[in-house]
XYZ file of C-alpha atoms in Angstrom:
678
model
C 7.847 -13.196 -44.417
C 8.931 -13.122 -40.806
C 6.432 -13.867 -38.122
C 7.592 -11.128 -35.795
C 9.818 -10.213 -32.902
C 11.596 -12.319 -30.393
C 10.167 -11.039 -27.129
C 10.044 -13.728 -24.481
C 8.579 -11.786 -21.556
C 5.115 -11.316 -23.134
C 3.310 -14.685 -23.471
C 1.367 -13.355 -26.491
C 4.438 -12.164 -28.404
C 5.394 -14.101 -31.542
C 8.018 -16.807 -31.297
C 11.266 -16.749 -33.234
C 13.605 -13.911 -34.154
C 13.035 -11.214 -36.829
C 14.594 -12.354 -40.128
C 13.993 -11.980 -43.870
C 15.505 -12.806 -47.266
C 16.443 -9.971 -49.593
C 14.041 -9.489 -52.537
C 16.789 -9.526 -55.185
C 17.146 -13.258 -55.926
C 17.489 -13.903 -52.191
C 21.195 -13.074 -52.213
C 21.221 -11.985 -48.573
C 19.581 -13.117 -45.368
C 19.124 -10.542 -42.571
C 18.685 -11.682 -38.987
C 18.222 -9.518 -35.869
C 19.307 -11.572 -32.895
C 18.175 -11.199 -29.308
C 21.382 -9.378 -28.314
C 20.377 -6.404 -30.502
C 22.867 -7.105 -33.333
C 21.821 -7.072 -36.991
C 23.716 -9.613 -39.118
C 23.472 -9.911 -42.910
C 24.596 -13.240 -44.373
C 25.396 -14.193 -47.961
C 23.190 -17.111 -48.929
C 25.498 -18.386 -51.677
C 28.592 -19.111 -49.575
C 27.153 -18.874 -46.031
C 29.471 -15.985 -45.117
C 28.807 -13.067 -42.775
C 28.456 -10.030 -45.039
C 27.812 -7.242 -42.509
C 27.140 -6.761 -38.833
C 25.544 -3.656 -37.371
C 25.051 -2.793 -33.694
C 22.572 0.061 -33.067
C 23.515 2.583 -30.396
C 20.474 1.658 -28.308
C 20.656 -2.085 -28.974
C 20.212 -2.952 -25.285
C 17.198 -0.770 -24.506
C 15.609 -0.703 -27.985
C 16.047 -4.210 -29.368
C 14.934 -5.004 -32.913
C 11.385 -6.421 -33.028
C 10.768 -6.612 -36.809
C 12.551 -5.941 -40.095
C 11.685 -5.596 -43.794
C 13.735 -5.203 -46.980
C 12.839 -2.445 -49.419
C 11.187 -3.944 -52.564
C 13.331 -4.454 -55.642
C 10.907 -2.601 -57.905
C 11.852 0.807 -56.521
C 15.251 0.984 -58.180
C 13.940 -0.280 -61.511
C 11.281 2.450 -61.649
C 13.744 5.184 -60.703
C 15.410 5.367 -64.099
C 17.427 8.440 -65.169
C 14.450 10.368 -66.541
C 15.576 13.795 -65.349
C 18.348 15.356 -63.350
C 17.514 15.098 -59.663
C 18.485 17.476 -56.968
C 21.211 16.527 -54.572
C 18.750 16.073 -51.693
C 16.510 13.830 -53.795
C 19.448 11.752 -54.988
C 20.566 11.138 -51.439
C 17.070 10.036 -50.398
C 16.170 7.717 -53.281
C 19.297 6.626 -55.142
C 20.020 3.511 -53.108
C 16.618 2.897 -51.601
C 16.441 -0.658 -52.882
C 19.255 -1.749 -50.573
C 17.600 -0.291 -47.448
C 16.590 -2.472 -44.549
C 13.955 -1.115 -42.158
C 14.266 -2.118 -38.490
C 11.480 -1.649 -35.929
C 12.508 -1.351 -32.289
C 10.938 -1.994 -28.919
C 10.900 1.720 -28.021
C 8.888 2.828 -31.093
C 11.637 4.139 -33.382
C 12.371 2.854 -36.911
C 15.922 2.623 -38.303
C 16.783 2.544 -42.025
C 20.037 0.672 -42.581
C 21.928 0.759 -45.881
C 23.570 -2.548 -46.781
C 25.635 -0.893 -49.531
C 27.175 1.732 -47.254
C 27.200 -0.543 -44.226
C 25.881 2.178 -41.935
C 22.688 3.776 -40.677
C 20.891 5.657 -43.450
C 18.264 7.517 -41.427
C 16.037 7.280 -38.372
C 12.247 7.704 -38.167
C 11.198 8.985 -34.759
C 9.279 12.276 -34.678
C 5.506 11.958 -34.495
C 5.553 8.180 -34.850
C 5.018 5.435 -32.304
C 5.465 5.599 -28.557
C 5.492 1.829 -28.034
C 6.857 -1.391 -29.533
C 6.787 -1.602 -33.350
C 5.247 -4.930 -34.386
C 5.401 -4.925 -38.208
C 6.851 -2.887 -41.111
C 5.713 -2.958 -44.757
C 7.188 -1.096 -47.739
C 4.969 0.213 -50.519
C 6.141 -1.284 -53.782
C 5.526 1.851 -55.894
C 5.995 5.131 -54.021
C 8.651 4.094 -51.481
C 6.453 4.886 -48.457
C 6.702 2.853 -45.297
C 3.839 1.574 -43.151
C 4.267 0.518 -39.538
C 2.004 -0.682 -36.724
C 2.582 -0.749 -32.994
C 1.249 -1.645 -29.568
C 0.015 1.961 -29.296
C -2.993 0.911 -31.510
C -1.938 3.189 -34.403
C -0.812 2.734 -38.006
C 1.709 5.251 -39.364
C 2.493 6.092 -42.999
C 6.075 7.401 -43.339
C 7.808 9.382 -46.049
C 11.248 7.787 -46.190
C 12.796 10.707 -48.094
C 11.884 13.373 -45.533
C 11.807 10.913 -42.571
C 8.513 12.428 -41.464
C 5.003 11.118 -40.828
C 2.609 11.464 -43.761
C -0.432 10.103 -41.944
C -1.263 8.455 -38.634
C -4.560 6.837 -37.720
C -5.978 4.450 -35.128
C -6.006 0.927 -36.465
C -7.704 -1.018 -33.680
C -8.962 -0.846 -30.103
C -6.027 -3.040 -29.046
C -2.482 -3.350 -30.360
C -1.998 -3.770 -34.133
C 0.329 -6.711 -34.719
C 0.606 -7.236 -38.494
C 0.306 -5.404 -41.852
C 0.189 -6.331 -45.565
C -0.216 -4.206 -48.719
C -2.391 -5.447 -51.561
C -0.763 -6.355 -54.931
C -2.095 -3.216 -56.636
C -0.880 -0.997 -53.750
C -4.265 0.606 -53.062
C -5.368 -1.442 -50.046
C -3.800 -2.266 -46.691
C -4.520 -5.239 -44.449
C -4.093 -4.713 -40.702
C -4.652 -7.187 -37.898
C -4.748 -7.248 -34.145
C -7.132 -10.034 -33.322
C -9.640 -8.989 -35.977
C -8.537 -8.284 -39.557
C -9.409 -5.027 -41.357
C -8.956 -4.022 -44.998
C -8.266 -0.280 -45.411
C -8.469 1.989 -48.431
C -5.111 3.789 -48.408
C -6.386 6.891 -50.139
C -9.187 7.661 -47.672
C -7.955 5.619 -44.656
C -11.422 4.064 -44.303
C -12.289 0.443 -43.512
C -13.392 -1.468 -46.621
C -13.970 -4.941 -45.116
C -13.965 -6.651 -41.710
C -12.866 -10.252 -41.077
C -13.268 -12.418 -37.970
C -9.559 -13.025 -37.362
C -8.087 -15.218 -34.620
C -8.464 -15.664 -30.869
C -4.853 -14.543 -30.326
C -2.854 -11.688 -31.939
C -2.186 -12.214 -35.644
C 1.532 -12.620 -36.316
C 1.576 -12.851 -40.141
C -0.470 -11.554 -43.073
C 0.225 -12.069 -46.785
C -1.713 -12.113 -50.057
C -1.613 -15.441 -51.919
C -3.132 -14.546 -55.297
C -2.696 -11.704 -57.774
C -5.743 -12.396 -59.985
C -9.210 -13.589 -58.932
C -10.262 -17.162 -59.810
C -13.148 -15.918 -61.975
C -11.462 -13.898 -64.705
C -14.642 -13.296 -66.699
C -15.827 -10.544 -64.340
C -14.134 -7.123 -64.298
C -11.361 -6.920 -61.712
C -11.179 -3.890 -59.402
C -7.788 -4.844 -57.925
C -8.982 -6.469 -54.695
C -12.278 -8.357 -55.088
C -11.811 -12.113 -55.297
C -8.241 -12.161 -53.980
C -7.127 -14.583 -51.263
C -4.853 -13.816 -48.328
C -3.328 -15.920 -45.542
C -3.118 -15.224 -41.797
C -1.318 -16.924 -38.900
C -1.600 -16.166 -35.169
C 0.322 -16.657 -31.952
C -0.219 -20.089 -30.312
C -2.520 -21.060 -33.215
C -1.752 -24.191 -35.247
C -4.157 -23.255 -38.047
C -3.311 -20.931 -40.937
C -6.534 -19.417 -42.251
C -7.203 -18.403 -45.854
C -9.652 -15.528 -46.472
C -11.261 -14.218 -49.645
C -12.222 -10.607 -50.299
C -15.836 -10.773 -51.481
C -17.839 -8.094 -53.230
C -20.494 -8.236 -50.524
C -19.621 -7.634 -46.882
C -21.548 -10.588 -45.461
C -18.930 -13.336 -45.505
C -16.461 -12.679 -42.672
C -15.217 -16.214 -41.955
C -12.229 -18.084 -43.358
C -12.578 -19.982 -46.626
C -10.103 -22.746 -45.767
C -7.268 -23.498 -43.368
C -3.908 -25.290 -43.250
C -2.943 -27.266 -40.161
C 0.626 -27.389 -38.793
C 2.283 -29.036 -35.781
C 3.166 -25.876 -33.844
C 2.963 -22.095 -33.871
C 4.179 -20.626 -37.220
C 7.450 -18.704 -36.948
C 8.278 -17.921 -40.591
C 6.046 -18.125 -43.689
C 7.011 -17.937 -47.364
C 4.901 -18.647 -50.426
C 4.819 -18.422 -54.203
C 2.064 -16.205 -55.568
C -0.563 -17.720 -57.837
C -0.858 -15.621 -61.020
C -3.837 -17.457 -62.504
C -6.599 -19.768 -61.357
C -4.879 -22.960 -62.522
C -1.563 -22.293 -60.797
C -1.360 -23.735 -57.265
C -0.057 -21.805 -54.292
C 3.093 -23.253 -52.733
C 3.469 -22.567 -49.046
C 6.442 -23.155 -46.725
C 5.719 -22.776 -42.992
C 8.490 -22.915 -40.373
C 7.090 -23.883 -36.971
C 8.394 -23.241 -33.499
C 9.344 -26.924 -33.115
C 11.986 -26.446 -35.848
C 10.228 -28.242 -38.710
C 9.126 -27.015 -42.153
C 5.728 -27.934 -43.613
C 5.166 -27.640 -47.367
C 1.697 -27.153 -48.875
C 0.569 -27.038 -52.479
C -3.066 -26.239 -53.213
C -5.201 -24.498 -55.817
C -7.306 -21.850 -54.067
C -10.781 -22.131 -55.550
C -13.727 -21.767 -53.226
C -14.675 -23.066 -49.814
C -13.083 -26.088 -48.093
C -14.426 -27.491 -44.801
C -11.596 -29.696 -43.548
C -8.180 -28.273 -42.671
C -5.555 -29.234 -45.238
C -2.489 -31.165 -44.098
C 1.016 -30.703 -45.420
C 2.294 -32.502 -48.510
C 5.830 -32.744 -47.155
C 7.616 -32.159 -43.858
C 11.330 -31.369 -43.658
C 13.378 -31.944 -40.517
C 17.127 -31.674 -39.815
C 19.013 -33.760 -37.223
C 22.589 -34.449 -36.176
C 24.207 -37.815 -36.985
C 24.227 -40.237 -34.073
C 27.895 -41.095 -33.640
C 28.259 -44.480 -32.039
C 25.672 -46.821 -30.631
C 24.992 -44.918 -27.412
C 24.567 -41.407 -28.824
C 21.188 -40.501 -30.278
C 20.543 -37.965 -33.079
C 19.440 -34.512 -31.907
C 17.122 -32.247 -33.907
C 18.538 -29.036 -35.376
C 15.992 -26.187 -35.405
C 15.170 -24.550 -38.730
C 15.011 -20.749 -38.403
C 13.638 -19.757 -41.834
C 12.816 -21.148 -45.272
C 12.288 -19.394 -48.603
C 11.435 -20.520 -52.117
C 14.043 -19.896 -54.771
C 13.234 -18.167 -58.032
C 12.690 -21.482 -59.854
C 10.042 -22.498 -57.235
C 11.471 -26.028 -57.227
C 14.096 -25.586 -54.546
C 14.108 -24.213 -51.031
C 16.624 -22.184 -49.033
C 16.846 -23.499 -45.474
C 18.399 -21.539 -42.602
C 19.119 -23.751 -39.587
C 21.329 -23.933 -36.521
C 21.634 -21.060 -34.074
C 21.096 -17.348 -34.597
C 24.772 -16.492 -33.997
C 26.121 -18.744 -36.763
C 23.271 -20.072 -38.931
C 23.852 -22.467 -41.788
C 22.167 -21.664 -45.129
C 21.582 -24.517 -47.553
C 19.698 -24.961 -50.811
C 17.521 -28.105 -50.904
C 15.751 -29.511 -53.966
C 12.100 -30.312 -53.362
C 10.813 -33.821 -53.947
C 7.041 -33.873 -53.845
C 6.835 -37.681 -53.724
C 8.316 -38.025 -50.233
C 5.909 -37.022 -47.413
C 8.745 -36.684 -44.891
C 12.366 -35.635 -45.342
C 14.954 -35.884 -42.574
C 18.281 -34.285 -43.443
C 21.336 -35.440 -41.472
C 23.763 -32.558 -40.954
C 26.809 -32.227 -38.718
C 27.113 -28.620 -37.451
C 29.620 -29.282 -34.675
C 32.415 -27.611 -36.690
C 30.325 -24.604 -37.701
C 30.046 -22.767 -34.379
C 32.913 -20.310 -35.033
C 31.814 -17.309 -37.156
C 33.378 -17.230 -40.611
C 34.529 -13.626 -40.707
C 37.576 -12.771 -42.788
C 39.922 -10.966 -40.436
C 43.573 -10.099 -40.795
C 45.962 -12.284 -38.826
C 47.750 -10.246 -36.197
C 51.071 -11.123 -34.591
C 52.313 -10.028 -31.201
C 55.301 -7.733 -31.524
C 57.578 -6.562 -28.732
C 58.217 -2.793 -28.885
C 61.762 -1.529 -29.220
C 62.653 0.452 -26.088
C 65.097 3.336 -26.237
C 67.577 3.598 -23.373
C 66.666 7.255 -22.823
C 62.912 6.567 -22.655
C 61.251 6.986 -19.274
C 58.654 4.413 -18.306
C 55.737 5.727 -16.250
C 54.334 3.312 -13.688
C 50.519 3.356 -13.353
C 49.321 5.142 -10.244
C 48.717 8.620 -8.921
C 51.011 11.229 -10.519
C 53.673 12.475 -8.118
C 53.546 9.361 -5.937
C 56.272 6.804 -6.372
C 56.404 3.336 -4.945
C 59.207 2.521 -2.593
C 62.122 1.289 -4.606
C 63.218 -2.069 -3.348
C 66.795 -3.135 -3.867
C 67.131 -6.106 -6.110
C 67.538 -9.257 -4.034
C 71.095 -10.546 -4.261
C 71.226 -13.717 -6.224
C 72.621 -16.496 -4.117
C 75.164 -19.011 -5.216
C 72.505 -21.712 -5.217
C 70.514 -19.956 -7.938
C 73.618 -19.547 -10.041
C 74.556 -23.166 -9.553
C 71.036 -24.253 -10.542
C 71.272 -22.228 -13.696
C 74.607 -23.767 -14.497
C 73.517 -27.288 -13.799
C 70.167 -26.770 -15.547
C 68.191 -28.547 -12.861
C 65.492 -25.910 -12.329
C 64.779 -22.465 -13.642
C 64.454 -19.381 -11.489
C 61.096 -19.249 -9.701
C 58.451 -16.719 -10.729
C 58.629 -15.085 -7.316
C 62.322 -14.369 -7.777
C 61.723 -12.991 -11.245
C 58.975 -10.692 -9.974
C 61.244 -9.600 -7.146
C 63.934 -8.733 -9.668
C 61.390 -6.677 -11.608
C 60.443 -4.851 -8.368
C 56.805 -5.995 -8.455
C 55.091 -6.853 -5.206
C 53.791 -10.410 -5.374
C 51.394 -10.146 -2.469
C 49.126 -7.314 -1.491
C 48.245 -6.560 2.042
C 44.704 -7.434 2.954
C 44.266 -4.331 5.063
C 44.842 -1.984 2.128
C 41.502 -0.543 1.088
C 40.920 0.457 -2.533
C 40.924 4.132 -3.401
C 37.615 5.918 -3.770
C 38.192 6.761 -7.419
C 38.694 3.062 -8.246
C 35.423 1.851 -6.715
C 33.409 1.882 -10.010
C 36.211 0.019 -11.816
C 36.502 -2.563 -9.037
C 32.737 -3.019 -8.930
C 32.468 -3.703 -12.670
C 35.457 -6.058 -12.554
C 33.996 -7.934 -9.604
C 30.610 -8.291 -11.334
C 32.148 -9.511 -14.594
C 34.537 -11.989 -12.956
C 32.165 -12.805 -10.069
C 35.011 -12.191 -7.600
C 33.652 -12.487 -4.062
C 36.544 -10.642 -2.371
C 36.380 -7.590 -4.652
C 32.610 -7.361 -4.282
C 32.904 -7.574 -0.493
C 35.442 -4.745 -0.395
C 33.189 -2.471 -2.438
C 29.732 -3.403 -1.166
C 30.622 -3.370 2.549
C 31.334 0.361 2.638
C 29.103 2.473 4.894
C 29.852 5.886 3.378
C 26.666 7.086 1.654
C 28.461 9.711 -0.446
C 30.904 7.093 -1.679
C 28.020 4.762 -2.594
C 26.314 7.547 -4.598
C 29.491 8.461 -6.464
C 30.182 4.804 -7.294
C 26.663 4.244 -8.657
C 26.862 7.438 -10.722
C 30.170 6.474 -12.358
C 29.462 2.800 -13.025
C 28.656 1.795 -16.654
C 25.082 1.031 -17.661
C 25.718 -2.581 -18.659
C 26.670 -3.353 -15.046
C 23.380 -2.100 -13.533
C 21.386 -5.333 -13.991
C 24.233 -7.608 -12.719
C 24.604 -5.304 -9.701
C 20.882 -5.569 -8.929
C 21.068 -9.350 -9.190
C 24.079 -9.431 -6.841
C 22.269 -7.182 -4.349
C 19.238 -9.485 -4.512
C 21.422 -12.472 -3.586
C 22.930 -10.616 -0.648
C 19.546 -9.376 0.581
C 18.503 -12.984 1.062
C 21.439 -13.574 3.413
C 22.213 -12.256 6.897
C 20.068 -9.318 8.125
C 23.166 -7.305 9.058
C 24.395 -7.336 5.464
C 20.881 -6.510 4.239
C 21.094 -3.068 5.894
C 24.063 -2.143 3.695
C 22.557 -3.691 0.577
C 19.382 -1.592 0.962
C 21.506 1.590 0.748
C 23.078 0.365 -2.492
C 19.691 -0.707 -3.859
C 18.168 2.683 -3.077
C 20.979 4.531 -4.892
C 20.811 2.258 -7.961
C 17.039 2.589 -8.334
C 17.083 6.380 -7.915
C 20.105 7.137 -10.108
C 19.413 4.664 -12.943
C 15.598 4.773 -12.932
C 15.451 6.246 -16.452
C 17.661 3.479 -17.870
C 15.754 0.705 -16.075
C 12.423 2.001 -17.382
C 13.615 1.459 -20.971
C 14.310 -2.243 -20.474
C 11.438 -4.335 -21.911
C 12.255 -7.467 -19.865
C 12.874 -5.732 -16.532
C 10.053 -7.489 -14.655
C 11.275 -11.104 -15.200
C 14.871 -10.066 -14.467
C 13.945 -8.485 -11.136
C 11.178 -10.929 -10.217
C 13.037 -12.371 -7.236
C 13.709 -8.861 -5.918
C 10.011 -7.984 -6.112
C 9.011 -11.186 -4.297
C 11.671 -10.594 -1.643
C 10.492 -7.045 -0.998
C 6.837 -8.124 -0.831
C 7.599 -10.891 1.674
C 9.563 -8.466 3.855
C 6.902 -5.746 3.730
C 4.037 -8.136 4.556
C 5.140 -8.476 8.179
C 5.905 -4.759 8.578
C 2.306 -3.781 9.357
C 1.952 -6.477 12.022
C 5.283 -5.502 13.561
C 4.296 -1.837 13.673
C 1.038 -2.736 15.481
C 2.993 -4.828 17.982
C 5.525 -2.022 18.403
C 2.770 0.451 19.250
C 1.194 -1.841 21.815
C 4.534 -2.506 23.497
C 5.225 1.229 23.751
C 1.849 1.762 25.477
C 2.538 -1.052 27.961
C 6.038 0.209 28.748
C 4.869 3.783 29.328
C 2.099 2.589 31.675
C 4.516 0.409 33.665
C 7.070 3.207 34.052
C 4.338 5.663 35.100
C 3.041 3.315 37.811
C 6.573 2.724 39.124
C 7.178 6.449 39.410
C 3.992 6.957 41.462
C 5.083 4.237 43.921
C 8.508 5.756 44.384
C 7.198 9.254 45.255
C 6.835 9.597 49.145
C 4.522 11.974 51.005
C 6.271 14.923 52.749
C 6.713 14.407 56.590
C 4.289 16.655 58.558
C 3.361 16.670 62.232
C -0.341 16.316 62.990
C -1.902 19.295 64.748
C -4.693 17.170 66.337
C -4.921 13.396 66.969
C -8.241 11.941 68.020
C -8.441 8.403 69.481
C -11.749 6.726 70.259
C -11.581 3.912 72.806
C -14.431 1.431 72.901
C -14.984 -1.715 74.880
C -15.751 -3.590 71.672
C -12.081 -3.594 70.648
C -11.047 -5.748 73.604
C -12.412 -9.189 74.362
C -13.255 -10.726 77.730
C -10.251 -13.033 77.605
C -7.832 -10.186 77.096
C -9.304 -8.258 80.043
C -9.064 -11.305 82.286
C -5.438 -11.819 81.339
C -4.359 -8.183 81.645
C -6.213 -6.795 84.674
C -7.198 -8.250 88.014
C -10.163 -7.467 90.323
C -8.126 -5.125 92.477
C -7.131 -2.987 89.556
C -10.761 -2.620 88.616
C -11.579 -1.373 92.176
C -8.862 1.233 92.003
C -10.112 2.404 88.675
C -13.663 2.722 89.956
C -12.504 4.770 92.992
C -10.577 7.119 90.740
C -13.577 7.482 88.482
C -15.841 8.204 91.508
C -13.502 10.893 92.861
C -13.282 12.483 89.409
C -17.076 12.509 89.199
C -17.376 14.189 92.590
C -14.999 16.941 91.511
C -16.953 17.412 88.346
C -20.221 17.647 90.287
C -18.777 20.280 92.628
C -17.542 22.357 89.722
C -20.804 22.095 87.817
C -23.310 22.689 90.605
C -23.804 26.202 89.405
C -24.914 24.907 85.986
C -28.486 24.792 84.733
C -30.787 21.845 85.412
C -31.357 21.303 81.708
C -27.709 20.478 81.164
C -27.782 17.891 83.993
C -30.858 16.257 82.516
C -29.153 16.015 79.147
C -26.031 14.429 80.668
C -28.109 11.895 82.619
C -30.050 11.046 79.473
C -26.843 10.441 77.542
C -25.442 8.154 80.274
C -28.628 6.147 80.288
C -28.531 5.703 76.521
C -24.920 4.424 76.629
C -25.770 1.969 79.417
C -28.837 0.684 77.639
C -26.809 0.152 74.420
C -24.174 -1.838 76.281
C -26.815 -4.027 77.912
C -28.508 -4.707 74.598
C -25.224 -5.644 72.925
C -24.173 -7.853 75.810
C -20.813 -6.167 75.818
C -20.690 -5.085 79.383
C -17.063 -5.340 80.483
C -17.818 -5.587 84.191
C -18.175 -8.812 86.126
C -21.269 -9.341 88.367
C -19.081 -9.044 91.447
C -17.784 -5.633 90.466
C -21.323 -4.494 89.678
C -22.501 -5.351 93.192
C -19.535 -3.514 94.724
C -20.295 -0.385 92.721
C -23.890 -0.444 93.806
């Protein structure tokens, strides 16, 4: 029994690749590799029997597989004439191989026809299929998924018979009871269902991590004196992800005991488990466990009651390469799967790599606690596929046939005259010193040896050039294509490029985004087109996040500083607008206008004594006083006719001014001038 799929992105996904031996004397070994290919190998001669590539092998990789049981064909004897539709559905059901995919669909592959038999999609799962189990009697198929549901399929009509919720989290493993009436399901807890009513019969504690394998170990209960209802007293085995203990559980009549009865300890996480069923209480159960470290642990124990301590393995098998020479050290060869043969005394080992595994039958020796097999697999890397040997043949050309040169129809290259062969070339040929150079031969064939660097590729060849540059990692071709600035050309190129080149293009754009900022502007346009045009394809990839992890980190680091830069940009705009506004106000001048009235107030306070002494002399002061006296006399003559009240007011004002000057000590007159005025 396979432990599960080969997803690497999820840390809680089972290790290893989906693989299983055929039920009919283990004649075939099916293995679904990580590249989406299904390969069926013949165990007798280690030859590749069939290879099948599903149409959606990139987006919907195989996560689990299961062979149809051998009992189906034996029970379908020629009892009555069947209809044509029934014969198509059930005639060769024993050779069917069910494949669960990462997108929720289930494929039925026929190993006899070598093609896809049918596809189970409608009404089923909408997430990754984790486990598939065939019913040994009625040909139904049971599947569980990350969508928390268990689905019962009718393989003849390819429709859902029943669908129910199996757990609050994803359901990772299934197993049908020996009588076909019960179903074990496991996420982290283990449940036993009644298939007829779809009700839970028993609950078990389970594991701390998702259960990767479930299988019954006994057919009959240990106490055969009591009546047997088909399930009570049976033992079953469970293994989990990142758990080095395999637990054994017993179905009790009462629902109190929920813990494991005993456990087997191994060195690493179990990848593949196979066992021989115990048909009576005296027959021991033989268990072969393949671990993630590439070793096989063999157990042999009679299941009878409770056991406290974990049981260790009776024998451990390991395979290594021979150390050639003194300096070289042997290297371990990982074991992919192991299955007991029909005699229960020998073991089929599958080791090496998933592309070209080696299948070998090993006799078991219970006396040795550790077996290390030395095998040289250096010459076994090439796949042994029988293919016809092809020879290269030169076509016979008719003289009247017209050869079309690749290019645009209606456009012909300039015909160059054949270069005249010089006498030196002829003499070299005669003497046999050197042959004609390749350049001369190409010139004779009218093929240009060098292309001009300025010639740009045509727009219709951009998708072809892009895929060629990504496959060959040609820097010059990628520069020619990726440095275009035409947005319409970028969109057309992304639309026409094949899907398998999308992820390499995103990785190339990520490398260039980390370079110069000027090139990043162009790469962002390409990145935008790729993400918008191929969003539906990218969403189907299960391992998209680890593949584009560097791109996510790069975008986050760039966007982190954007908010701070926008704040700084806003502040700078405010400062610049304020500075420009203030400069404009300074530059604007007031319009020139002539004043209608100018008033000047002269006071003695504005001039100091020193300035008066320097500017004016005593004589000037006398002249000024005489002028002032004459002006006063004229004013008195003109104002004699005025009222007495006005004179009193004028005298009062003069007295106030004089008194203020005396108080301030600001009298501008010298004592000599004062005496002369008096």
